[in-house]
Short mmCIF file of C-alpha atoms in Angstrom, two decimals:
data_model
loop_
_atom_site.label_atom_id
_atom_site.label_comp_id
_atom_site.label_asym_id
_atom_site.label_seq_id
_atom_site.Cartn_x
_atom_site.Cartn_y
_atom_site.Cartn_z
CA UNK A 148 7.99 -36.19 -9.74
CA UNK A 149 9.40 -34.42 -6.37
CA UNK A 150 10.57 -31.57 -6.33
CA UNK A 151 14.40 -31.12 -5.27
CA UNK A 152 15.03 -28.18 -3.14
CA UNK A 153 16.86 -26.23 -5.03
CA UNK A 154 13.99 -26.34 -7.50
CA UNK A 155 11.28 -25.50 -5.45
CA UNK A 156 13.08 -22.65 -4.05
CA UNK A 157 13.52 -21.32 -7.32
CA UNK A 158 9.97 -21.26 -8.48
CA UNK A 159 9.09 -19.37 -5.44
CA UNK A 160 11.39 -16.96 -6.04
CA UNK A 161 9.88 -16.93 -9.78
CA UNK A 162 6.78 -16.67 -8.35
CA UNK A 163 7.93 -13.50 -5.89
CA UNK A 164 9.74 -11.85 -8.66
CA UNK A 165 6.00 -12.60 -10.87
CA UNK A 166 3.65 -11.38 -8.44
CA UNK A 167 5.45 -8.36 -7.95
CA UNK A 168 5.91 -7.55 -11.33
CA UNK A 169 2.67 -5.95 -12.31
CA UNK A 170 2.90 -3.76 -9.51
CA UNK A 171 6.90 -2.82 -10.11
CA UNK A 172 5.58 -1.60 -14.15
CA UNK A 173 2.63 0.69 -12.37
CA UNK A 174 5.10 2.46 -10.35
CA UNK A 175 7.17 3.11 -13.10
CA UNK A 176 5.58 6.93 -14.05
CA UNK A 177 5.83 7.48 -10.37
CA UNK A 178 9.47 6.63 -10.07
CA UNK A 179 10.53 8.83 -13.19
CA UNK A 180 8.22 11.75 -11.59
CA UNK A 181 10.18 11.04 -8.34
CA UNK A 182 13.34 10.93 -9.93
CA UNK A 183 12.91 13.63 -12.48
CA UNK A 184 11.27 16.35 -9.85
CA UNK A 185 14.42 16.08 -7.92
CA UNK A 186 16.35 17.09 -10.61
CA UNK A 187 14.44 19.77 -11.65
CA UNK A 188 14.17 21.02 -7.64
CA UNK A 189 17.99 21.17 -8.02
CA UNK A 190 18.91 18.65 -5.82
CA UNK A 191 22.30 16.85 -7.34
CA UNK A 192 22.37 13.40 -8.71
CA UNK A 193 23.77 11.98 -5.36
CA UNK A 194 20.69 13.18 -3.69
CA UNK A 195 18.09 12.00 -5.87
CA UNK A 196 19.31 8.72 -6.22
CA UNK A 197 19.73 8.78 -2.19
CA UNK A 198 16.04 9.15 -1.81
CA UNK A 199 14.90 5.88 -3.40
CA UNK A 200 18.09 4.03 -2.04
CA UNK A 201 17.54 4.86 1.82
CA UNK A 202 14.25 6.96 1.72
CA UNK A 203 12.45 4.12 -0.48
CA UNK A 204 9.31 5.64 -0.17
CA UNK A 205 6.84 6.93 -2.87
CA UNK A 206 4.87 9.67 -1.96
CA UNK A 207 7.31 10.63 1.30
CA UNK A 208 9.61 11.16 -1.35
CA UNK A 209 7.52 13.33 -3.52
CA UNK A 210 6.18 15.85 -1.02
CA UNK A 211 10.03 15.94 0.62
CA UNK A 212 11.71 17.02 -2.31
CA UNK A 213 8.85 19.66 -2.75
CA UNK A 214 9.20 20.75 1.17
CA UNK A 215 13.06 20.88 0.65
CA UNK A 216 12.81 22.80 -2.51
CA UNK A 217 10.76 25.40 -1.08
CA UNK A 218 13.15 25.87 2.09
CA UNK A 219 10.95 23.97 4.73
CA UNK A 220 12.56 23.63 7.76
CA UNK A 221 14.35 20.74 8.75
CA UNK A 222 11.35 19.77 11.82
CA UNK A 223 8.41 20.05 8.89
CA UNK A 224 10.08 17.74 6.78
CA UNK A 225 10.73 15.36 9.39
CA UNK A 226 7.21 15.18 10.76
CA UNK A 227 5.64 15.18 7.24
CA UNK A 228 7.72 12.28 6.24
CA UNK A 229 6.25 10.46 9.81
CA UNK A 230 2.69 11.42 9.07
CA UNK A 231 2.90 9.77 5.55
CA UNK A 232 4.45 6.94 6.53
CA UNK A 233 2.94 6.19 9.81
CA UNK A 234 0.29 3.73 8.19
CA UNK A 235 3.38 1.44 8.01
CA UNK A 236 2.85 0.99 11.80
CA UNK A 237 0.01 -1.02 10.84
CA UNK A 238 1.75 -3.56 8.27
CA UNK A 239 4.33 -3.87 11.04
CA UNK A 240 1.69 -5.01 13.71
CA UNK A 241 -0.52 -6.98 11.25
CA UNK A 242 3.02 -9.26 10.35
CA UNK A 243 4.42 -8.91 14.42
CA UNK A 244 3.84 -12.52 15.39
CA UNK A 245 4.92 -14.01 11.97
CA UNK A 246 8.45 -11.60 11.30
CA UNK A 247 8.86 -10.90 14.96
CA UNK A 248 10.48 -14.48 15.25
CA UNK A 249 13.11 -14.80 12.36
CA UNK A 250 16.57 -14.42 12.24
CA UNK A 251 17.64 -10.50 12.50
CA UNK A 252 19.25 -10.86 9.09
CA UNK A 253 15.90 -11.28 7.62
CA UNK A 254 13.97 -9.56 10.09
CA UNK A 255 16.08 -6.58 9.34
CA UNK A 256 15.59 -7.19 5.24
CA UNK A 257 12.06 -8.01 5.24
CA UNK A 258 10.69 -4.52 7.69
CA UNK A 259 13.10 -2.56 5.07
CA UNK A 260 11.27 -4.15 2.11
CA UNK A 261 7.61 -2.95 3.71
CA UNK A 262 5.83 -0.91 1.37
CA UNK A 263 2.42 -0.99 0.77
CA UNK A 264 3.15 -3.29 -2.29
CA UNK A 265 4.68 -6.23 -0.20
CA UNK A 266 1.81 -5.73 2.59
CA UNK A 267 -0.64 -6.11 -0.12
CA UNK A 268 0.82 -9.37 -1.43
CA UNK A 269 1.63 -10.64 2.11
CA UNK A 270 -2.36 -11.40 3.22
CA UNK A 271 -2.18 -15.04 3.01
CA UNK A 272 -2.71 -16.57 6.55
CA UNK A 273 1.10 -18.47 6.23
CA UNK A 274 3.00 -15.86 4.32
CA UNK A 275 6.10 -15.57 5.48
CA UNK A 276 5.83 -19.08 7.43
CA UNK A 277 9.08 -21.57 6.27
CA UNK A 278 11.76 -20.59 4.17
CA UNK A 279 10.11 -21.26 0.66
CA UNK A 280 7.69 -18.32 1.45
CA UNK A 281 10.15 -16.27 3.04
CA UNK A 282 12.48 -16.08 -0.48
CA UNK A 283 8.93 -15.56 -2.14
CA UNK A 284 8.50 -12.48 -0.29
CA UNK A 285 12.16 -11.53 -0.16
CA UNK A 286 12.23 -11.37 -3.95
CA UNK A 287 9.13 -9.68 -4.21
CA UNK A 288 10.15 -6.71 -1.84
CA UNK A 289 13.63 -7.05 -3.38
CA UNK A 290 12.36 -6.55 -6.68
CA UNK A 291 10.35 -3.54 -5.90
CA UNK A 292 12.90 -2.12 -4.42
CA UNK A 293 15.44 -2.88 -7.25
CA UNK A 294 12.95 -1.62 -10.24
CA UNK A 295 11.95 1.88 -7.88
CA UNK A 296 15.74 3.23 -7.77
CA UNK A 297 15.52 2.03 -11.75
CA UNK A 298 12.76 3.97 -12.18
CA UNK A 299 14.26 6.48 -9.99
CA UNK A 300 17.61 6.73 -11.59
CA UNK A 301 15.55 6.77 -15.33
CA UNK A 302 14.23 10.08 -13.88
CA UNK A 303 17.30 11.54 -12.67
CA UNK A 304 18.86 10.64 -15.84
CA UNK A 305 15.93 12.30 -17.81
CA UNK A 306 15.16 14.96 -15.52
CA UNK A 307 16.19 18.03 -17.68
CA UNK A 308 14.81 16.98 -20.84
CA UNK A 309 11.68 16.32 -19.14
CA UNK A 310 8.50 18.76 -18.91
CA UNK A 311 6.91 19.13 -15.51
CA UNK A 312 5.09 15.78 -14.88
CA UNK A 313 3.39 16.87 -11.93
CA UNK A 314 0.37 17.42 -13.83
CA UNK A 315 0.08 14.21 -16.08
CA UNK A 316 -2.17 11.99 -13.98
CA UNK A 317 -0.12 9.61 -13.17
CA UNK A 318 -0.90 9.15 -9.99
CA UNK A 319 -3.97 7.16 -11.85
CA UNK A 320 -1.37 4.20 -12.46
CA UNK A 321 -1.12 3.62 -8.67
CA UNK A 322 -5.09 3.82 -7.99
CA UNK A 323 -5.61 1.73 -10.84
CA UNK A 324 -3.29 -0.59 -9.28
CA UNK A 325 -4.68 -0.79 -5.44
CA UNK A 326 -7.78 -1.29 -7.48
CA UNK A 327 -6.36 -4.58 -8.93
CA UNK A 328 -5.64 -5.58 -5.30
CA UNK A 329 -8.04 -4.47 -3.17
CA UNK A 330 -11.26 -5.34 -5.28
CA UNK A 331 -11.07 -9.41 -5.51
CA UNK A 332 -10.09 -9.25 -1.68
CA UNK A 333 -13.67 -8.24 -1.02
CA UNK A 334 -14.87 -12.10 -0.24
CA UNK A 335 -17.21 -10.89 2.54
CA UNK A 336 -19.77 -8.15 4.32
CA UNK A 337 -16.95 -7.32 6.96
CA UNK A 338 -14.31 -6.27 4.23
CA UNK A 339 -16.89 -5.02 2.06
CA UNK A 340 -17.89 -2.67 5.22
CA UNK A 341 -14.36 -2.07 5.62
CA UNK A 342 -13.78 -0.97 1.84
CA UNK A 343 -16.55 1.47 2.28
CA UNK A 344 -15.82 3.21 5.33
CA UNK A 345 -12.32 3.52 3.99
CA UNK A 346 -13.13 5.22 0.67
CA UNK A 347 -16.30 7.58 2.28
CA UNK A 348 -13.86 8.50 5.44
CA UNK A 349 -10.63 8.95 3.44
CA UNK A 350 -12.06 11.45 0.83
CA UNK A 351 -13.60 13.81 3.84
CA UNK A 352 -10.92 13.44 5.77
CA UNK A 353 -8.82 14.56 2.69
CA UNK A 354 -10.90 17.72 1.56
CA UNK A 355 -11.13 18.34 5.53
CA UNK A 356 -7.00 18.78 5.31
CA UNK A 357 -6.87 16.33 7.99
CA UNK A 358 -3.00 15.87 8.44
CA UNK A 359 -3.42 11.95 9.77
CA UNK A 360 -6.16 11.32 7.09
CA UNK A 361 -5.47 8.07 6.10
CA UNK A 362 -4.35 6.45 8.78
CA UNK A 363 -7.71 7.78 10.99
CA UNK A 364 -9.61 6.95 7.79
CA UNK A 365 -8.13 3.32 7.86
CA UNK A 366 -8.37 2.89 11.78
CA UNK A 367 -11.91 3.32 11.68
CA UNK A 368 -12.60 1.49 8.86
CA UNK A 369 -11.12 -1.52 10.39
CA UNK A 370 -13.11 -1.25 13.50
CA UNK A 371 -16.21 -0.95 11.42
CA UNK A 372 -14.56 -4.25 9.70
CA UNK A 373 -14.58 -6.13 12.92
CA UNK A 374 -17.67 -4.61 14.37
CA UNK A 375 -19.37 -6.44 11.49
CA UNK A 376 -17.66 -9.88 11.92
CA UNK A 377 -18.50 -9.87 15.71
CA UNK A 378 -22.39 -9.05 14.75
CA UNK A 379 -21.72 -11.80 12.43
CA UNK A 380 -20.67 -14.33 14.66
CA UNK A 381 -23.02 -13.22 17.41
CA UNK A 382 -26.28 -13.47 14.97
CA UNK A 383 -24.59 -17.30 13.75
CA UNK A 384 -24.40 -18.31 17.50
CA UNK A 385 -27.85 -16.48 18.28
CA UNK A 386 -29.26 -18.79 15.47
CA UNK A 387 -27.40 -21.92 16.80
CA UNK A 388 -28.49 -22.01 20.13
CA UNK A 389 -32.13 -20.95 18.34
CA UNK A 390 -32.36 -24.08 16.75
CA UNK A 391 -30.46 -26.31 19.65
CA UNK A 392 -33.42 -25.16 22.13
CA UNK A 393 -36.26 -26.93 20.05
CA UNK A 394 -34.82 -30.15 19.76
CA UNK A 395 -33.23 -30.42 23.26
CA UNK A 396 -36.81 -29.81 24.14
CA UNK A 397 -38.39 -32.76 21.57
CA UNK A 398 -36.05 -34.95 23.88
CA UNK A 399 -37.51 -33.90 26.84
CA UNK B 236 22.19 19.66 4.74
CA UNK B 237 20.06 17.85 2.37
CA UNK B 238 21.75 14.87 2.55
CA UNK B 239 21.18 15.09 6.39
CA UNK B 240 17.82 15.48 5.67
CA UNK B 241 17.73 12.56 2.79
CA UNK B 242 19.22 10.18 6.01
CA UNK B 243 17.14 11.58 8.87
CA UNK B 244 14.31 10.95 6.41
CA UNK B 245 15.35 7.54 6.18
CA UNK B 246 15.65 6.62 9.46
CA UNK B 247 11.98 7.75 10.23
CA UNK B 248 10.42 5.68 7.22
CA UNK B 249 12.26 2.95 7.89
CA UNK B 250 11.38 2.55 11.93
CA UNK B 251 7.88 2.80 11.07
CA UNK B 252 8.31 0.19 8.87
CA UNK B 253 10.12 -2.02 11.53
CA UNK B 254 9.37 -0.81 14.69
CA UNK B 255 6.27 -3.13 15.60
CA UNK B 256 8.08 -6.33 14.16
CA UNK B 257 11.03 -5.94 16.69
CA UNK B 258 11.15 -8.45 19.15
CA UNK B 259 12.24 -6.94 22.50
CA UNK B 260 9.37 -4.58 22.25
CA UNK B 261 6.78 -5.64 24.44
CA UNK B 262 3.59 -5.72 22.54
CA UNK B 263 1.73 -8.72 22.58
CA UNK B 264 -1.62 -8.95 20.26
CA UNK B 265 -4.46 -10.73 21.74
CA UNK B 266 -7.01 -12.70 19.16
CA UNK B 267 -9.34 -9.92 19.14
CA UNK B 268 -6.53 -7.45 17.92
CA UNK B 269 -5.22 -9.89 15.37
CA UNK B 270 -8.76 -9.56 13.79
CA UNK B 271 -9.20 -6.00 13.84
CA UNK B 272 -5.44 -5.86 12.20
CA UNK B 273 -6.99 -8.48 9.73
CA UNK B 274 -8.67 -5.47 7.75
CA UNK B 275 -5.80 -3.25 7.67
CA UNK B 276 -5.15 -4.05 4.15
CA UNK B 277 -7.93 -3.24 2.44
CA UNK B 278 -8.21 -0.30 4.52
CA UNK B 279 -5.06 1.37 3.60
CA UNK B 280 -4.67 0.58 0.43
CA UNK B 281 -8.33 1.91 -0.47
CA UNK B 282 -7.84 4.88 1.68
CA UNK B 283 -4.87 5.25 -0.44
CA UNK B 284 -6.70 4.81 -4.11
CA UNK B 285 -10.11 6.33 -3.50
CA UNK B 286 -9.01 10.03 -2.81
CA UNK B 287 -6.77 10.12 -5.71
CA UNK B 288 -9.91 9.18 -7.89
CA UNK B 289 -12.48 11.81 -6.01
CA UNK B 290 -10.26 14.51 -5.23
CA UNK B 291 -7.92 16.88 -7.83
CA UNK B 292 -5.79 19.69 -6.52
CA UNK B 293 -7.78 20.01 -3.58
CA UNK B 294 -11.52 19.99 -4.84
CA UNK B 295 -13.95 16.92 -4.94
CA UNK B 296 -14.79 16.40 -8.11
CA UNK B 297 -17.73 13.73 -8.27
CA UNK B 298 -18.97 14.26 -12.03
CA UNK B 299 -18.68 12.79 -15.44
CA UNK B 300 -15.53 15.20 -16.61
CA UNK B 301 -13.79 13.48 -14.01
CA UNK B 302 -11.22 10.89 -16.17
CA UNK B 303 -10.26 9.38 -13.10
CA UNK B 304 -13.98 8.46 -11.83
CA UNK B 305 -14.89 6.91 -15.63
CA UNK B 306 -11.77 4.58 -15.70
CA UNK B 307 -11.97 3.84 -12.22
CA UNK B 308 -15.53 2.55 -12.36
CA UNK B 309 -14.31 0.44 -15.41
CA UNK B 310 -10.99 -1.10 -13.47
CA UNK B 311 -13.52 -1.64 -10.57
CA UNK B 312 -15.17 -3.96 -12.98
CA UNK B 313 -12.84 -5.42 -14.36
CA UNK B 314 -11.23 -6.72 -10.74
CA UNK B 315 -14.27 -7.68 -9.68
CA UNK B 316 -15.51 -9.58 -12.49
CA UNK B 317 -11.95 -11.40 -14.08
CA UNK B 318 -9.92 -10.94 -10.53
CA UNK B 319 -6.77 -10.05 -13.18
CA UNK B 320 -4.67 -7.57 -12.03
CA UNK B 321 -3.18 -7.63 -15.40
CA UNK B 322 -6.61 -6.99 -16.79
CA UNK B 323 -7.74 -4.77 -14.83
CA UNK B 324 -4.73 -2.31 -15.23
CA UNK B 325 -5.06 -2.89 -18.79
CA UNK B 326 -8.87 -1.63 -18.82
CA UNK B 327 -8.07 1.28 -16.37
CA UNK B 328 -5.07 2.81 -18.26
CA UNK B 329 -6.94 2.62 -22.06
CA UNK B 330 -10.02 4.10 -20.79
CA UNK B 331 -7.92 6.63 -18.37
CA UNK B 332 -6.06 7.87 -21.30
CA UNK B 333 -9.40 7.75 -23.86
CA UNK B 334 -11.65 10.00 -21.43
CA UNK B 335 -8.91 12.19 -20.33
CA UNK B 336 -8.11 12.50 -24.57
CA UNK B 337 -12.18 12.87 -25.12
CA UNK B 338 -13.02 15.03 -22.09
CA UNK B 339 -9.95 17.94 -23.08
CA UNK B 340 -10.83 17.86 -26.76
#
């Protein structure tokens, strides 16, 4: 049976909205900590529920409210937010030549809808490619983006009956949930490399007080990544011409 | 003011998210750059997940009173045996909560 259009657009959509959804329930305790911290920081309901409309970003969001609570000024805020979100300037040039060419309406929609959760469902070598996997990914991101300021708005909402969550481990829902992702990607020695430099560099960088830590932690990381796969390929061609050499001479 | 700052804040995490897929700018990424950029997810997000297991208000804590080691070694696992993320969550949060319930009593 063919599909119609309309049909097939619909189960990628279904399919968006599904793929996203384990990772829009793990965010949940961080989007009522987000929300709720606000509150309790005395910012007003208009300005918590700004921060997940425009701001959309988790842990940007987290350490501004904290900054702006304790009277930081204005310039610390500002560069802190660009220091945690600067890894996006990696998602942006890993997707250039795919989002680079569509239509500014969607061009526009899909860089707003970059958090780490889209990038990590957008590795597939023709996401994004043709308009059935461009709604997939628009629903995704849109999704996220619609359950955060839920989550969000659940905080601000709850935010004075709430006890200080800062404390609670939830940040353990968001590991737990990079876990999910990041494990079954590890198909090969160049991402397995990768993975490890990663997690060792990350955590020194971190107890270091590094200020770029993850981004320097996941620059090098990837360069040990592709250091590997050149080896790789070198060693393969090494072998090929090995075993080319014999047999050209048997011809001889 | 902090609605000035809510919107400059915007602005900021939103051009890092665009800024590198805008046309016009002239960046062009050769094939050996498109494979380096081919690890940047699993480097990011692990850079993102591994310090939040190893380190707690500041201080490395590499032991076995760590709740956040314990279940992570379990979701770890999990992903890497049934590739569920569903599963692996699952495993993660139950034995989060359990060792974090065992550990303070």
């Amino acid at each position: 049976m063919a599909l119609t259009k309309k049909k097939a657009r619909l189960l990628m959509a279904k399919k968006g909205f599904l793929d996203m959804l384990p990772l829009n329930l793990a965010v949940l305790p961080w989007g009522i900590l987000c929300g709720s911290l606000a509150i309790q920081r005395d910012f007003s309901a208009l300005e918590a529920i700004l921060m997940p409309l425009v701001v959309f970003a988790g842990s940007a969001q987290l350490v501004a409210i904290e900054l702006i609570a304790n009277n930081a000024s204005l310039a610390t805020i500002l560069f802190t937010t660009f220091i945690i979100s600067s890894r996006h300037f990696l998602y942006g040039l890993a997707l250039r030549d795919k989002l680079k060419i569509l239509p500014t309406k969607w061009r526009y929609g899909l860089g707003f809808l970059l958090t780490d959760e889209l990038f990590a469902l957008s590795s597939h070598s023709k996401s994004f490619v043709g308009q059935l996997r461009l709604i997939y990914a628009v629903v995704a991101g849109g999704s996220f983006y619609v359950f955060w300021l839920l989550w969000n708005v659940t905080g601000v909402i709850a935010g004075s009956y709430l006890p200080d969550l800062t404390h609670l481990g939830l940040d353990f829902a968001i590991a737990v949930t990079f876990i999910a992702l990041v494990i079954p990607t590890i198909i090969n020695l160049p991402i397995l490399v990768t993975v490890i430099v990663a997690a060792l560099l990350s955590v020194l960088f971190k107890l270091m007080q590094f200020e770029l830590d993850l981004v320097a932690a996941a620059l090098i990381a990837m360069y040990c990544g592709y250091l590997t796969d050149r080896f790789q390929h070198k060693n393969t061609k090494d072998d090929d011409n090995n075993t080319l050499s014999p047999s050209v001479k048997d011809s001889t | 003011m902090t609605l000035l700052t809510i919107f400059l804040m915007a602005l900021i995490t939103f051009t890092t998210r665009y800024l590198f897929i805008h046309p016009r700018l002239p960046v062009c990424l050769g094939a050996k750059m498109a494979k380096l950029l081919s690890f940047s997810a699993p480097a990011v997000l692990t850079a993102i997940w591994v310090p939040i297991i190893f380190i707690q208000q500041g201080e490395l804590n590499v032991s076995l009173n760590n709740p956040y080691l314990i279940a992570a070694t379990f979701a770890v696992i999990a992903a890497a045996k049934s590739k569920s993320i569903y599963l692996t969550m699952f495993i993660g949060l139950i034995t989060f909560v359990l060792s974090r319930y065992l550990l303070t009593v």
